[in-house]
Coordinates of C-alpha atoms (C1' of nucleotides) in Angstrom, one line a residue:
Chain A
M1 CA 34.1 -3.7 -16.8
A2 CA 31.5 -2.7 -14.3
R3 CA 28.8 -1.6 -16.8
N4 CA 25.6 -0.4 -15.2
A5 CA 27.2 -0.1 -11.8
L6 CA 24.8 0.7 -9.0
P7 CA 25.1 4.1 -7.2
K8 CA 27.5 3.7 -4.3
Q9 CA 25.9 3.4 -0.9
S10 CA 28.4 5.9 0.5
E11 CA 27.7 8.5 -2.2
D12 CA 23.9 8.3 -2.6
F13 CA 22.2 5.8 -0.3
P14 CA 18.6 6.7 -1.4
S15 CA 19.4 6.1 -5.1
W16 CA 21.3 2.9 -4.2
Y17 CA 18.1 1.6 -2.5
V18 CA 15.7 2.5 -5.3
E19 CA 18.1 0.9 -7.9
V20 CA 18.6 -2.3 -5.9
V21 CA 14.9 -2.8 -5.4
K22 CA 14.2 -2.3 -9.1
R23 CA 17.1 -4.1 -10.6
A24 CA 17.0 -7.0 -8.3
G25 CA 13.5 -7.7 -9.3
M26 CA 12.0 -7.0 -5.9
A27 CA 9.2 -4.5 -6.6
E28 CA 8.1 -1.6 -8.7
H29 CA 5.5 1.1 -8.5
G30 CA 1.9 0.3 -9.1
L31 CA -0.3 2.3 -11.4
A32 CA -2.0 4.2 -8.6
K33 CA 0.1 6.6 -6.6
G34 CA 1.7 5.0 -3.5
T35 CA 1.0 1.4 -4.5
M36 CA 3.5 -1.3 -5.1
V37 CA 3.8 -4.3 -7.3
I38 CA 5.8 -7.0 -5.5
K39 CA 7.7 -9.1 -8.0
P40 CA 8.7 -12.8 -7.6
H41 CA 12.0 -12.2 -6.0
G42 CA 10.5 -9.9 -3.4
Y43 CA 7.4 -12.0 -2.8
A44 CA 9.4 -15.1 -2.3
L45 CA 11.2 -13.3 0.5
W46 CA 7.9 -12.3 2.0
E47 CA 6.7 -15.9 1.9
A48 CA 9.8 -17.0 3.8
I49 CA 9.3 -14.3 6.4
Q50 CA 5.6 -15.3 6.7
K51 CA 6.6 -18.9 7.3
A52 CA 9.1 -18.0 10.0
L53 CA 6.5 -15.8 11.8
D54 CA 3.5 -18.1 11.2
D55 CA 5.3 -21.2 12.6
R56 CA 6.1 -19.3 15.8
F57 CA 2.6 -17.9 16.1
K58 CA 1.2 -21.4 15.8
A59 CA 3.7 -22.7 18.3
T60 CA 2.6 -20.2 20.8
G61 CA -1.1 -21.2 20.5
H62 CA -2.4 -18.7 17.9
E63 CA -4.8 -19.4 15.1
N64 CA -5.3 -17.5 11.8
V65 CA -8.5 -15.8 10.9
Y66 CA -9.7 -13.3 8.3
F67 CA -11.7 -10.1 8.9
P68 CA -13.1 -8.0 6.1
L69 CA -11.2 -5.3 4.2
L70 CA -14.2 -2.9 4.6
F71 CA -16.2 -1.9 7.6
P72 CA -18.6 0.9 8.5
E73 CA -16.8 4.2 9.1
K74 CA -18.6 4.8 12.4
L75 CA -16.8 1.8 14.0
L76 CA -13.5 3.6 13.8
S77 CA -14.7 6.6 15.8
K78 CA -15.7 4.6 18.9
E79 CA -12.2 4.8 20.3
A80 CA -11.3 8.4 20.5
E81 CA -7.5 8.3 20.3
H82 CA -7.6 5.6 17.7
V83 CA -9.8 7.6 15.3
E84 CA -7.8 10.7 15.9
G85 CA -4.6 8.9 15.1
F86 CA -5.8 7.2 11.9
A87 CA -8.3 9.7 10.5
P88 CA -5.8 11.5 8.2
Q89 CA -4.8 8.2 6.6
V90 CA -8.1 6.5 6.1
A91 CA -9.6 5.9 2.6
V92 CA -13.3 6.0 2.6
V93 CA -15.6 4.2 0.1
T94 CA -18.6 6.4 -0.6
H95 CA -20.0 4.8 -3.8
G96 CA -20.9 1.3 -4.8
G97 CA -23.0 -0.2 -7.5
G98 CA -23.2 3.1 -9.1
E99 CA -24.9 4.7 -6.2
K100 CA -23.9 6.8 -3.2
L101 CA -23.7 4.6 -0.1
E102 CA -26.0 5.5 2.8
E103 CA -23.3 4.6 5.2
P104 CA -19.6 5.2 4.1
L105 CA -17.2 2.2 4.5
V106 CA -13.6 2.6 5.3
I107 CA -10.8 0.5 4.0
R108 CA -8.9 -0.9 7.0
P109 CA -5.8 1.0 8.0
T110 CA -5.6 -1.6 10.8
S111 CA -8.3 -3.9 12.2
E112 CA -8.8 -3.2 15.9
A113 CA -12.2 -1.6 15.2
V114 CA -13.7 -4.4 13.1
I115 CA -12.2 -7.1 15.2
W116 CA -13.2 -5.8 18.6
S117 CA -16.7 -5.1 17.3
T118 CA -16.8 -8.7 16.5
Y119 CA -15.1 -10.0 19.7
A120 CA -18.1 -8.3 21.5
N121 CA -20.2 -11.2 20.2
W122 CA -17.6 -13.9 21.0
V123 CA -16.8 -13.1 24.6
Q124 CA -19.2 -13.6 27.5
S125 CA -17.3 -15.5 30.1
Y126 CA -13.7 -15.8 31.3
R127 CA -14.0 -19.3 29.8
D128 CA -14.1 -17.8 26.3
L129 CA -10.7 -16.2 26.9
P130 CA -8.1 -15.9 25.8
L131 CA -8.7 -15.3 22.1
L132 CA -5.4 -15.7 20.3
Y133 CA -6.0 -14.7 16.7
N134 CA -3.8 -13.4 13.9
Q135 CA -4.5 -12.4 10.3
W136 CA -2.4 -12.1 7.2
C137 CA -3.8 -9.3 5.1
N138 CA -3.3 -6.0 3.3
V139 CA -4.0 -2.6 4.8
L140 CA -4.3 0.9 3.3
R141 CA -3.1 4.1 4.8
W142 CA -3.1 7.3 2.7
E143 CA 0.5 8.5 2.6
L144 CA 2.0 11.7 1.4
R145 CA 5.4 10.4 0.6
T146 CA 6.0 6.8 -0.4
R147 CA 9.0 4.6 -0.9
L148 CA 8.9 1.0 -2.1
F149 CA 8.6 -1.4 0.9
L150 CA 9.4 1.3 3.4
R151 CA 6.2 3.3 3.0
T152 CA 3.5 2.6 0.5
S153 CA -0.2 3.3 0.9
E154 CA -1.1 -0.4 0.6
F155 CA 1.1 -2.9 2.3
L156 CA 1.0 -6.5 3.5
W157 CA 1.4 -7.5 7.0
Q158 CA 0.1 -9.8 9.8
E159 CA -1.8 -8.3 12.7
G160 CA -2.4 -10.3 15.8
H161 CA -5.3 -9.4 18.0
T162 CA -5.7 -11.1 21.4
A163 CA -8.2 -10.8 24.2
H164 CA -7.4 -11.8 27.8
A165 CA -9.0 -12.1 31.2
S166 CA -6.3 -10.2 33.0
S167 CA -3.9 -7.3 32.6
P168 CA -0.8 -9.4 33.5
E169 CA -1.8 -12.0 31.0
A170 CA -2.2 -9.4 28.2
M171 CA 1.1 -7.8 29.1
E172 CA 2.8 -11.2 29.0
E173 CA 1.4 -11.8 25.6
T174 CA 2.6 -8.4 24.4
L175 CA 6.1 -9.2 25.4
R176 CA 6.0 -12.7 24.2
M177 CA 5.2 -11.5 20.7
L178 CA 7.9 -8.8 20.9
E179 CA 10.3 -11.6 21.6
I180 CA 9.1 -13.6 18.6
Y181 CA 9.8 -10.6 16.4
R182 CA 13.2 -10.1 17.9
E183 CA 14.0 -13.8 17.3
V184 CA 12.8 -13.8 13.7
C185 CA 14.7 -10.6 13.0
E186 CA 18.0 -11.8 14.6
D187 CA 17.9 -15.5 14.0
V188 CA 16.2 -15.7 10.7
L189 CA 16.9 -12.3 9.0
A190 CA 20.3 -11.8 10.6
M191 CA 19.1 -8.3 11.6
P192 CA 20.2 -7.2 15.1
V193 CA 17.4 -5.2 16.7
N194 CA 16.9 -3.1 19.9
P195 CA 13.7 -4.0 21.8
G196 CA 12.2 -1.2 23.8
R197 CA 9.1 0.8 24.7
K198 CA 7.9 3.7 22.6
S199 CA 7.6 7.2 24.1
P200 CA 4.0 8.4 24.6
S201 CA 4.1 10.5 21.4
E202 CA 5.2 7.5 19.3
R203 CA 2.6 5.1 20.7
F204 CA 0.0 3.4 18.7
P205 CA -3.2 5.4 18.8
G206 CA -5.3 3.8 21.6
A207 CA -2.5 1.8 23.2
I208 CA -1.4 2.0 26.8
E209 CA 2.1 0.9 25.9
T210 CA 3.7 0.2 22.6
Y211 CA 6.8 -2.0 22.3
T212 CA 9.1 -1.9 19.4
I213 CA 12.1 -3.5 17.9
E214 CA 14.4 -1.0 16.1
A215 CA 17.1 -1.8 13.6
L216 CA 19.9 0.3 12.3
M217 CA 20.3 0.7 8.5
R218 CA 23.7 1.1 6.9
D219 CA 23.1 4.8 6.4
R220 CA 22.8 5.0 10.2
R221 CA 19.1 5.7 10.2
A222 CA 16.8 3.6 12.3
L223 CA 13.9 1.5 11.1
Q224 CA 10.9 0.4 13.3
S225 CA 10.8 -3.2 12.3
A226 CA 7.8 -4.5 14.3
T227 CA 5.5 -3.3 17.1
S228 CA 3.6 -5.1 19.9
H229 CA 0.9 -3.1 21.8
F230 CA -0.6 -3.5 25.2
L231 CA -4.0 -2.0 24.7
G232 CA -5.3 -2.4 28.2
Q233 CA -9.1 -2.3 28.3
N234 CA -9.4 0.7 25.9
F235 CA -10.8 -1.3 23.0
A236 CA -13.0 -3.5 25.1
R237 CA -14.5 -0.4 26.6
A238 CA -15.0 1.3 23.3
Y239 CA -16.4 -1.8 21.6
D240 CA -18.2 -3.2 24.6
V241 CA -16.4 -6.5 25.1
E242 CA -17.3 -7.6 28.6
F243 CA -17.1 -11.0 30.3
L244 CA -18.1 -12.5 33.6
N245 CA -15.0 -13.3 35.6
R246 CA -14.5 -16.1 38.1
D247 CA -16.1 -14.0 40.8
G248 CA -19.2 -13.4 38.7
V249 CA -18.3 -9.8 38.1
L250 CA -18.6 -8.1 34.7
E251 CA -15.2 -6.9 33.5
Y252 CA -13.8 -5.5 30.3
A253 CA -11.4 -7.8 28.4
W254 CA -7.7 -7.0 28.1
A255 CA -6.2 -6.6 24.7
T256 CA -3.0 -6.8 22.7
S257 CA -2.2 -6.3 19.0
W258 CA 1.1 -6.8 17.2
G259 CA 2.3 -6.6 13.6
M260 CA 5.2 -6.9 11.2
S261 CA 4.8 -5.8 7.6
T262 CA 6.5 -6.0 4.2
R263 CA 8.4 -3.0 5.4
I264 CA 10.8 -5.4 7.0
I265 CA 12.0 -6.3 3.4
G266 CA 13.2 -2.7 3.0
G267 CA 15.0 -3.2 6.3
L268 CA 16.6 -6.4 5.2
I269 CA 17.8 -4.7 2.0
M270 CA 19.3 -1.7 3.9
V271 CA 20.9 -3.7 6.7
H272 CA 22.8 -6.2 4.6
G273 CA 23.1 -4.7 1.1
D274 CA 26.4 -3.6 -0.3
D275 CA 27.7 -1.8 -3.4
S276 CA 27.1 -4.9 -5.5
G277 CA 23.5 -5.2 -4.5
L278 CA 21.5 -7.4 -2.1
R279 CA 23.0 -9.8 0.4
L280 CA 20.3 -12.2 1.5
P281 CA 20.5 -14.3 4.6
P282 CA 20.5 -18.0 3.6
K283 CA 17.6 -18.8 5.8
V284 CA 15.2 -16.7 3.7
A285 CA 17.0 -16.5 0.4
P286 CA 14.6 -17.8 -2.3
V287 CA 17.7 -19.2 -4.1
Q288 CA 20.5 -20.2 -1.8
V289 CA 22.9 -21.6 -4.3
V290 CA 23.1 -20.6 -8.0
I291 CA 25.0 -22.8 -10.3
V292 CA 26.5 -21.1 -13.4
P293 CA 27.6 -23.4 -16.2
I294 CA 30.4 -22.2 -18.4
Y295 CA 31.0 -23.5 -21.9
R296 CA 32.0 -22.4 -25.4
S297 CA 30.8 -25.0 -27.8
D298 CA 27.8 -27.4 -27.9
D299 CA 30.2 -30.2 -27.0
E300 CA 31.3 -28.4 -23.8
A301 CA 27.7 -27.6 -23.0
G302 CA 26.9 -31.2 -23.3
A303 CA 29.7 -32.0 -20.8
V304 CA 29.0 -29.3 -18.3
L305 CA 25.2 -29.0 -18.1
P306 CA 24.4 -32.5 -16.9
V307 CA 27.0 -32.1 -14.2
A308 CA 25.4 -28.8 -13.1
R309 CA 22.0 -30.3 -13.1
T310 CA 23.0 -33.4 -11.1
L311 CA 24.7 -31.2 -8.5
S312 CA 21.5 -29.1 -8.2
D313 CA 19.4 -32.3 -7.7
T314 CA 21.8 -33.4 -5.0
L315 CA 21.6 -30.1 -3.2
A316 CA 17.8 -30.3 -3.4
G317 CA 18.1 -33.6 -1.7
D318 CA 19.9 -32.0 1.1
G319 CA 17.2 -29.4 1.5
I320 CA 19.1 -26.6 -0.2
R321 CA 17.3 -24.3 -2.6
S322 CA 19.5 -24.2 -5.7
R323 CA 19.1 -23.3 -9.3
V324 CA 21.0 -23.9 -12.5
D325 CA 21.3 -20.7 -14.6
D326 CA 21.3 -22.3 -18.0
R327 CA 20.0 -19.2 -19.9
D328 CA 21.8 -19.1 -23.3
Q329 CA 21.4 -15.4 -24.0
H330 CA 23.8 -14.3 -21.3
R331 CA 27.5 -15.0 -20.7
P332 CA 28.8 -16.1 -17.4
G333 CA 30.1 -12.7 -16.3
F334 CA 26.7 -11.2 -16.7
K335 CA 25.2 -13.9 -14.6
F336 CA 27.7 -13.5 -11.9
S337 CA 26.8 -9.8 -11.5
E338 CA 23.1 -10.4 -11.7
W339 CA 23.0 -13.0 -9.0
E340 CA 25.2 -10.9 -6.8
L341 CA 22.7 -8.1 -7.3
K342 CA 19.9 -10.4 -6.3
G343 CA 21.8 -11.4 -3.2
V344 CA 22.2 -15.1 -3.7
P345 CA 24.5 -16.4 -0.9
V346 CA 26.5 -18.9 -2.8
R347 CA 27.5 -19.2 -6.5
I348 CA 29.0 -22.4 -7.9
E349 CA 30.8 -22.2 -11.3
I350 CA 31.2 -25.3 -13.4
G351 CA 33.2 -25.1 -16.6
P352 CA 35.0 -27.6 -18.9
R353 CA 38.2 -27.4 -16.9
D354 CA 36.3 -28.2 -13.7
V355 CA 34.5 -31.2 -15.2
E356 CA 37.8 -32.5 -16.5
A357 CA 39.4 -32.1 -13.1
G358 CA 36.4 -33.3 -11.1
Q359 CA 36.1 -30.0 -9.2
V360 CA 33.8 -27.0 -8.9
V361 CA 34.5 -23.3 -8.1
V362 CA 32.5 -21.9 -5.1
V363 CA 32.0 -18.2 -4.3
S364 CA 30.5 -16.8 -1.2
R365 CA 28.4 -13.5 -1.5
T366 CA 29.9 -12.3 1.8
S367 CA 33.6 -12.8 1.1
G368 CA 33.6 -12.8 -2.6
T369 CA 36.5 -15.1 -2.8
K370 CA 36.7 -18.1 -5.1
R371 CA 37.5 -21.5 -3.7
T372 CA 38.0 -24.7 -5.7
L373 CA 36.5 -27.9 -4.2
P374 CA 36.4 -31.5 -5.3
A375 CA 33.0 -32.0 -7.0
G376 CA 32.1 -34.7 -4.5
E377 CA 32.4 -32.3 -1.6
A378 CA 30.3 -29.5 -3.0
S379 CA 27.1 -30.7 -1.6
S380 CA 28.4 -31.6 1.9
T381 CA 30.2 -28.2 2.1
M382 CA 27.1 -26.2 1.3
T383 CA 25.2 -26.6 4.5
S384 CA 28.1 -25.3 6.7
M385 CA 28.9 -22.6 4.2
L386 CA 25.3 -21.3 4.2
R387 CA 25.3 -21.4 8.0
N388 CA 28.6 -19.4 8.0
I389 CA 27.2 -16.8 5.7
Q390 CA 24.1 -16.4 7.9
Q391 CA 26.4 -15.8 10.8
E392 CA 28.7 -13.4 9.0
L393 CA 25.7 -11.2 7.9
Y394 CA 24.5 -11.1 11.5
D395 CA 28.0 -10.3 12.9
D396 CA 28.6 -7.6 10.3
A397 CA 25.3 -5.9 11.1
L398 CA 25.9 -6.3 14.8
S399 CA 29.3 -4.7 14.8
F400 CA 28.0 -1.9 12.6
R401 CA 25.1 -1.3 15.0
D402 CA 27.3 -1.3 18.0
A403 CA 29.9 0.9 16.4
N404 CA 27.1 3.4 15.7
T405 CA 25.4 3.3 19.1
H406 CA 26.7 6.1 21.5
D407 CA 26.1 7.5 24.9
A408 CA 25.1 11.2 25.0
H409 CA 26.1 12.9 28.2
D410 CA 24.8 16.4 27.4
Y411 CA 22.7 18.2 24.8
D412 CA 25.6 19.5 22.7
E413 CA 26.9 16.0 22.3
L414 CA 23.5 14.6 21.5
R415 CA 22.7 17.3 18.9
A416 CA 26.1 17.2 17.3
G417 CA 26.2 13.4 17.3
L418 CA 22.7 13.1 15.7
Q419 CA 23.5 15.7 13.1
A420 CA 27.1 14.7 12.2
E421 CA 27.4 11.0 12.7
G422 CA 23.9 9.5 12.9
G423 CA 23.2 6.2 14.5
F424 CA 21.7 5.7 17.9
W425 CA 22.4 8.2 20.7
V426 CA 21.3 7.1 24.2
G427 CA 20.8 9.4 27.1
A428 CA 18.7 10.0 30.2
W429 CA 15.4 11.7 29.6
C430 CA 13.1 13.4 32.0
G431 CA 10.0 12.1 30.1
D432 CA 8.8 15.6 29.1
T433 CA 7.4 15.8 25.6
A434 CA 8.8 19.3 25.3
C435 CA 12.4 17.9 25.5
E436 CA 11.5 15.3 22.9
Q437 CA 10.2 17.9 20.6
R438 CA 13.2 20.1 21.0
V439 CA 15.5 17.4 19.8
S440 CA 13.2 16.6 16.9
Q441 CA 13.2 20.2 15.8
D442 CA 16.9 20.6 16.2
T443 CA 18.0 17.3 14.6
K444 CA 15.1 15.7 12.9
A445 CA 15.8 12.7 15.1
T446 CA 13.1 11.1 17.3
V447 CA 13.0 8.9 20.3
R448 CA 13.2 5.5 18.7
F449 CA 12.9 3.4 21.9
L450 CA 13.2 3.4 25.6
P451 CA 15.4 0.5 26.7
L452 CA 13.5 -2.2 28.6
E453 CA 16.2 -2.3 31.3
P454 CA 17.7 1.2 31.3
E455 CA 21.1 1.8 33.0
D456 CA 21.1 4.8 35.3
P457 CA 17.9 6.3 34.1
G458 CA 18.0 8.8 37.0
A459 CA 20.9 10.8 35.5
A460 CA 20.3 14.3 34.4
C461 CA 18.1 14.6 31.2
V462 CA 20.4 15.3 28.3
V463 CA 18.1 18.0 27.1
C464 CA 16.9 20.0 30.1
G465 CA 19.1 18.7 33.0
R466 CA 16.3 17.8 35.3
P467 CA 16.4 14.3 36.8
G468 CA 15.7 11.6 34.3
V469 CA 13.0 9.0 34.6
D470 CA 14.0 6.9 31.5
K471 CA 16.8 6.3 29.1
A472 CA 16.0 7.2 25.5
A473 CA 17.6 6.1 22.3
W474 CA 17.4 8.8 19.6
A475 CA 18.0 8.5 15.9
R476 CA 16.8 9.7 12.6
A477 CA 14.4 7.2 11.3
Y478 CA 12.6 6.0 8.2
Chain B
rC1 C1' -1.8 22.3 0.7
rG2 C1' 3.0 25.5 -0.2
rG3 C1' 7.8 25.6 -3.2
rG4 C1' 10.5 23.3 -7.5
rG5 C1' 10.6 19.9 -11.8
rC6 C1' 8.8 16.5 -15.5
rG7 C1' 5.4 14.0 -19.2
rU8 C1' 8.4 12.1 -26.8
rA9 C1' 9.3 3.6 -28.2
rG10 C1' 9.6 -1.3 -22.7
rC11 C1' 13.5 2.0 -19.8
rG12 C1' 16.7 6.6 -19.9
rC13 C1' 16.9 10.9 -22.9
rA14 C1' 17.6 14.7 -27.2
rG15 C1' 14.5 17.7 -30.4
rC16 C1' 10.7 22.8 -28.4
rU17 C1' 14.0 28.9 -27.6
rU18 C1' 13.4 30.7 -33.6
rG19 C1' 6.6 25.9 -36.1
rG20 C1' 8.1 23.2 -42.0
rU21 C1' 10.3 16.6 -45.3
rU22 C1' 9.6 9.7 -43.6
rA23 C1' 10.5 12.5 -35.0
rG24 C1' 16.0 10.9 -33.4
rC25 C1' 19.9 8.7 -29.9
rG26 C1' 21.5 5.0 -26.0
rC27 C1' 20.0 0.6 -23.4
rG28 C1' 16.6 -3.3 -23.9
rC29 C1' 13.8 -6.5 -27.6
rC30 C1' 13.8 -9.9 -32.4
rU31 C1' 16.9 -12.6 -36.4
rG32 C1' 21.8 -14.3 -38.0
rC33 C1' 27.0 -15.1 -37.5
rU34 C1' 31.2 -14.9 -34.3
rU35 C1' 31.5 -15.3 -28.9
rU36 C1' 31.1 -17.5 -23.5
rG37 C1' 36.1 -18.6 -16.4
rG38 C1' 33.6 -11.1 -14.2
rG39 C1' 28.3 -7.1 -17.1
rA40 C1' 30.3 -9.7 -25.5
rG41 C1' 31.0 -7.8 -30.9
rC42 C1' 29.2 -7.0 -35.8
rA43 C1' 25.2 -6.8 -39.3
rG44 C1' 20.1 -6.6 -40.2
rG45 C1' 15.1 -5.7 -38.0
rA46 C1' 10.6 -4.6 -35.1
rG47 C1' 8.6 -1.0 -32.0
rG48 C1' 5.6 6.1 -31.5
rU49 C1' -2.3 8.4 -31.0
rC50 C1' 5.1 13.1 -29.0
rG51 C1' 0.1 12.8 -21.4
rG52 C1' -5.3 14.6 -22.8
rC53 C1' -8.7 18.2 -24.8
rG54 C1' -9.3 22.7 -27.3
rG55 C1' -7.2 27.1 -29.8
rU56 C1' -3.7 29.9 -33.3
rU57 C1' -1.7 28.6 -38.3
rC58 C1' -1.5 26.7 -45.1
rG59 C1' 1.2 23.5 -41.5
rA60 C1' 2.0 22.1 -34.2
rA61 C1' 6.2 17.4 -30.4
rU62 C1' 7.4 22.8 -31.0
rC63 C1' 3.3 28.7 -29.9
rC64 C1' -1.4 29.7 -26.4
rG65 C1' -5.3 28.0 -22.8
rC66 C1' -7.5 24.4 -19.8
rC67 C1' -7.2 19.6 -17.7
rC68 C1' -4.8 14.9 -16.1
rG69 C1' -0.8 12.3 -14.1
rC70 C1' 4.0 11.7 -11.9
rC71 C1' 8.7 13.0 -9.3
rC72 C1' 11.6 15.9 -5.6
rC73 C1' 11.6 19.3 -1.0
rG74 C1' 8.3 20.6 3.5
rA75 C1' 3.9 19.5 7.3
rC76 C1' 1.7 13.4 8.7
rC77 C1' 3.2 8.3 9.2
rA78 C1' 4.4 1.0 10.0

RNA sequence: CGGGGCGUAGCGCAGCUUGGUUAGCGCGCCUGCUUUGGGAGCAGGAGGUCGGCGGUUCGAAUCCGCCCGCCCCGACCA
């Protein structure tokens, strides 16, 4: 029966995650500690995510650029909070060409420093603004504890870095990009997310305000899925990016930066996956429909395979990514399990009986039930079926998120809820870091986000009882 | 950096306490036959510097020392 079954999510979620990532062919560990080899099935997902984001970046006027992996160490230290925030995680190159370098180079943990140093040369006038640039690249942050996709020393991401002539314009950009992240997560990845601001202690080092979208995993832990930062004039001041405004007055440029990383793949796995493995949203699934031919003899293979291949071609003509699994070394049952593990949204089975009867058997990854369709309708049915699966995944995740989002009215409720149930717990907060730290120490949960439009923020702080200034959503996080 | 554990075939492990033939098992891999609608069976086969260096010994996967690497828990983090 179920040989090589995965660990059950309900019994051992961390093991389930590791096993799914490995067995589904997503990724494995690299040779150096904390590094990751992204395998074809994982990289194809990343490519789909890249495309969804990049199309939207372009549509909102951004262009792609590339800045160097290495830059002089002293650049980092120009922005005080920035260097303090990243110093423990930066890798430094001290030798090259067999000799000690006179000036050490850092491997980028993020590119504000090198980019703003360069922007200084690009900006003289308000006519040079805005600069709306993005780059796709890798970054390196020394990590103590790593998990595939969720936290590795090296990871892939995009980082947008924009410069503006005014504060409102930069703020508008910050929120525009947050909205794009929300849209990609919800509409493309079928992942419901909560947009919000970060508390000061969770802010990006050097930012005035950090915005986030937070998703809830199926083990009721939160995942920061993307961030967008309003950097004010901090980086312009540190890297000397000044321009003459319309009034002929020198002014520092206003900045934003925003990023989403391969971490989102870990989120995708943990939001949708079930005990059989991955469940991929059709919009990003590298294979949307897998066709498994079934036959015993060479004669039957001769009858079945051409039908399978013709159907695959027809689907391709309709813009559907399909694949015939004609591997001879595995029997159908093995293939069913494997493609379920890999999260393919739809499986079509075609055997001798089906060819005879002019039909196919269709199975959805979300419902798992088998349906028999006339062969001629298979292609026309697929588009709506994939759309339904996309919607079902979103609806499932949304109802799970909502069922695990609670109001906390006092500290006992907050603490007990975070410890016993998990999920998001929302309550008024006075804004004092001391209250924030107390919750973290008691429950290991952190403020994940401050809702953009809080209801009744003036209620008593759930920790200390003083008047609140914000609402905070707490959760244990990855 | 503190605490715990591990390194033996591609993967997962046994063997080590009490040194002694050609170092084993499961999965996977290769070949053949039978199979194929929910993770196939049988037969044959390939695959190892036992993490590294040094020591003890007639003899070391096994005992001793040093080193390297990895994993888990904690302090930092997208």
